[in-house]
Amino acid sequence: SLSLVSHALLTAFVPSPSLPPMPGTPSLPTSASPPPSCSSNRLRAIKIPTVSFSPDELNTTAMGEFGDYIRKVFPAVFSAKFIQHEVIGEYSHLFTVQGSNLDLQPYMLLAHLDVVPASPERWVVHPFSAEELDGFIYGRGTVDNKNSAMGILQALEFLLRRNYRPQRSFYVGIGHDEEVSGHKGAIKMVDELEDRGVKLSFLLDEGSVILDGVVQGIKKPVALIGITEKGAMTVELSVEQDPGHSSVPPKETSIGILSAAVFKLEQNPMPNRFGYGPEIMTFEHLATEFSFPLNLIMTNLWLFSPIVSRILQKNPTTNAIVRTTTAVTMFHAGIKSNVIPPSAKATVNFRIHPSQTVEEVLEIVKNTIADERVKIELVDAFDPLPVSPWHDQALGVQIFRQTLLDVFPDVGSIAPGICIGNTDSRHYRNLTDAIYRFNPVIFKQDDMPRVHGLNERISVKGYEKQVEFLFQLIQNSDIEKLPEPHSDFHDL
Ligand SMILES: CCCCCCCC/C=C\CCCCCCCC(=O)N[C@@H](CC(N)=O)C(=O)O
Ligand SMILES: [Zn+2]
Ligand SMILES: [Zn+2]
């Protein structure tokens, strides 16, 4: 059983002096080698501050170091004859794992090595120290998304050390600028794959998780797999007014006018669209899992959806699945305490519900502000992503289902959902229509704010499970064709 080597699985994420066998060794070690109590090398992946600040400001020194590091700790991956490794856009990594059966359509696993900035204030440990407390490894990137980057390579390393050769080819894409758009990493990898005429049977990226105790009324953990992701729109609002002496102020300053516009946007949220997009599928799939009386409500959404939608909008996470969200993220104005400000600027970031478009949301923004003095400029925008297949004959879905059964037997249900953030996977639309966003980690109620927030962490056990999931998924993907569906199939 893989759990026998659970500690050894950590060697890449938590490199230890007692490394597992070198490539060519016929099988996995049979006894656990405990992680070191203290090694300067410990959790090197998390300690490397691969921060993306903006599209033009990346910590490229750290990114280069990350590349050196994976070459060192995954020797089997980098020396296997049937694996091609390419550095794309200087710091991203594309692996082509050539399977033995070229009749099987390849798939792809995505991850990213860059992280959002983190300053140490209010963290229990330094965000780049990777310290372990009570069974949790803390640090920026522990769930977003070095766990996937290292987990995929670790799973592959273990398979190779078992002399495993996949039948189905697959690609691994580890981007280096996901947090700031993916233009230098993911988009270049896509260009490369498109040039080669690659088409994928499915693609798996981050973006959703296993929710434990999060969905009220469902006791067992729920694996939510993202079948689409919200669109996004960033606008810059600006107001220009004549500057002057603060002793003779006008009735309204540029700051006042802009503040009023921002206030209107916050006071008038975009419409609740529950039931108009694929978020309804989550509740339809989970309906019978809810305890009474919620099961009755969820199986009769035609009647109860107005009540359900009102409840969902009360919590920020579930609010994000029912509407286009509005977030005022930047505000700049003023130059001196006695000068009437010549200009004021604010940035507003919207995440677009699958039932709306950029055009519609922009129109609502204009109508809500309704002030010609406020200039509205579109900085960046894209529509919500297409909805991926979710049925018995969808290869990816059935492979995830089987792998979840194998590795997470406590998971009570698997449901399609919408990814509320954006991922590199959105750039891969031309390669497949089967894009899934799912990270095999268990999230409890308090874990969501840690993503991009304070005290991001993963449990040691959680990381082991992640590697185990990927180890199993690669093997399960060798299936040639799906069995015919039959009624007593264990539908989790
Ligand atoms: C009953 C339903 C409950 C719904 C709960 C949803 C739970 C979602 C759980 C985890 C989501 C965590 C992460 C989302 C992925 C975000 C990736 C990201 O940070 N992307 C950036 C950068 C980019 N690529 O645009 C972003 O700004 O979105
Ligand atoms: Zn991420
Ligand atoms: Zn992120």
Tab-separated table of N, CA, C and O and ligand atoms in Angstrom, residues 112 116 144 178-179 206 422 451-452, ligand 3:
chain	number	residue	atom	x	y	z
A	112	HIS	N	1.132	25.315	-11.142
A	112	HIS	CA	1.996	26.485	-11.331
A	112	HIS	C	2.963	26.623	-10.169
A	112	HIS	O	2.658	26.216	-9.035
A	116	VAL	N	1.561	34.130	-4.951
A	116	VAL	CA	1.275	35.548	-4.696
A	116	VAL	C	2.167	36.017	-3.542
A	116	VAL	O	2.627	35.202	-2.743
A	144	ASP	N	-1.501	26.569	-3.034
A	144	ASP	CA	-1.685	27.323	-4.285
A	144	ASP	C	-0.303	27.732	-4.797
A	144	ASP	O	0.102	28.849	-4.611
A	178	GLU	N	1.162	32.078	-13.530
A	178	GLU	CA	-0.298	31.892	-13.429
A	178	GLU	C	-0.946	33.008	-12.629
A	178	GLU	O	-2.028	33.475	-12.955
A	179	GLU	N	-0.286	33.430	-11.563
A	179	GLU	CA	-0.908	34.416	-10.671
A	179	GLU	C	-1.028	35.790	-11.321
A	179	GLU	O	-1.685	36.675	-10.785
A	206	GLU	N	-5.737	23.053	-11.042
A	206	GLU	CA	-6.237	23.437	-9.721
A	206	GLU	C	-7.611	24.127	-9.879
A	206	GLU	O	-8.086	24.330	-10.984
A	422	ASN	N	-9.664	32.151	-11.299
A	422	ASN	CA	-9.234	31.786	-12.649
A	422	ASN	C	-7.968	30.967	-12.593
A	422	ASN	O	-7.207	31.068	-11.647
A	451	VAL	N	-6.140	30.868	1.211
A	451	VAL	CA	-5.667	30.943	-0.174
A	451	VAL	C	-5.472	32.418	-0.517
A	451	VAL	O	-6.425	33.197	-0.414
A	452	HIS	N	-4.283	32.808	-0.850
A	452	HIS	CA	-3.887	34.205	-1.079
A	452	HIS	C	-3.922	35.006	0.232
A	452	HIS	O	-3.752	36.214	0.208
B	3	ZN	ZN	-3.586	31.813	-6.661
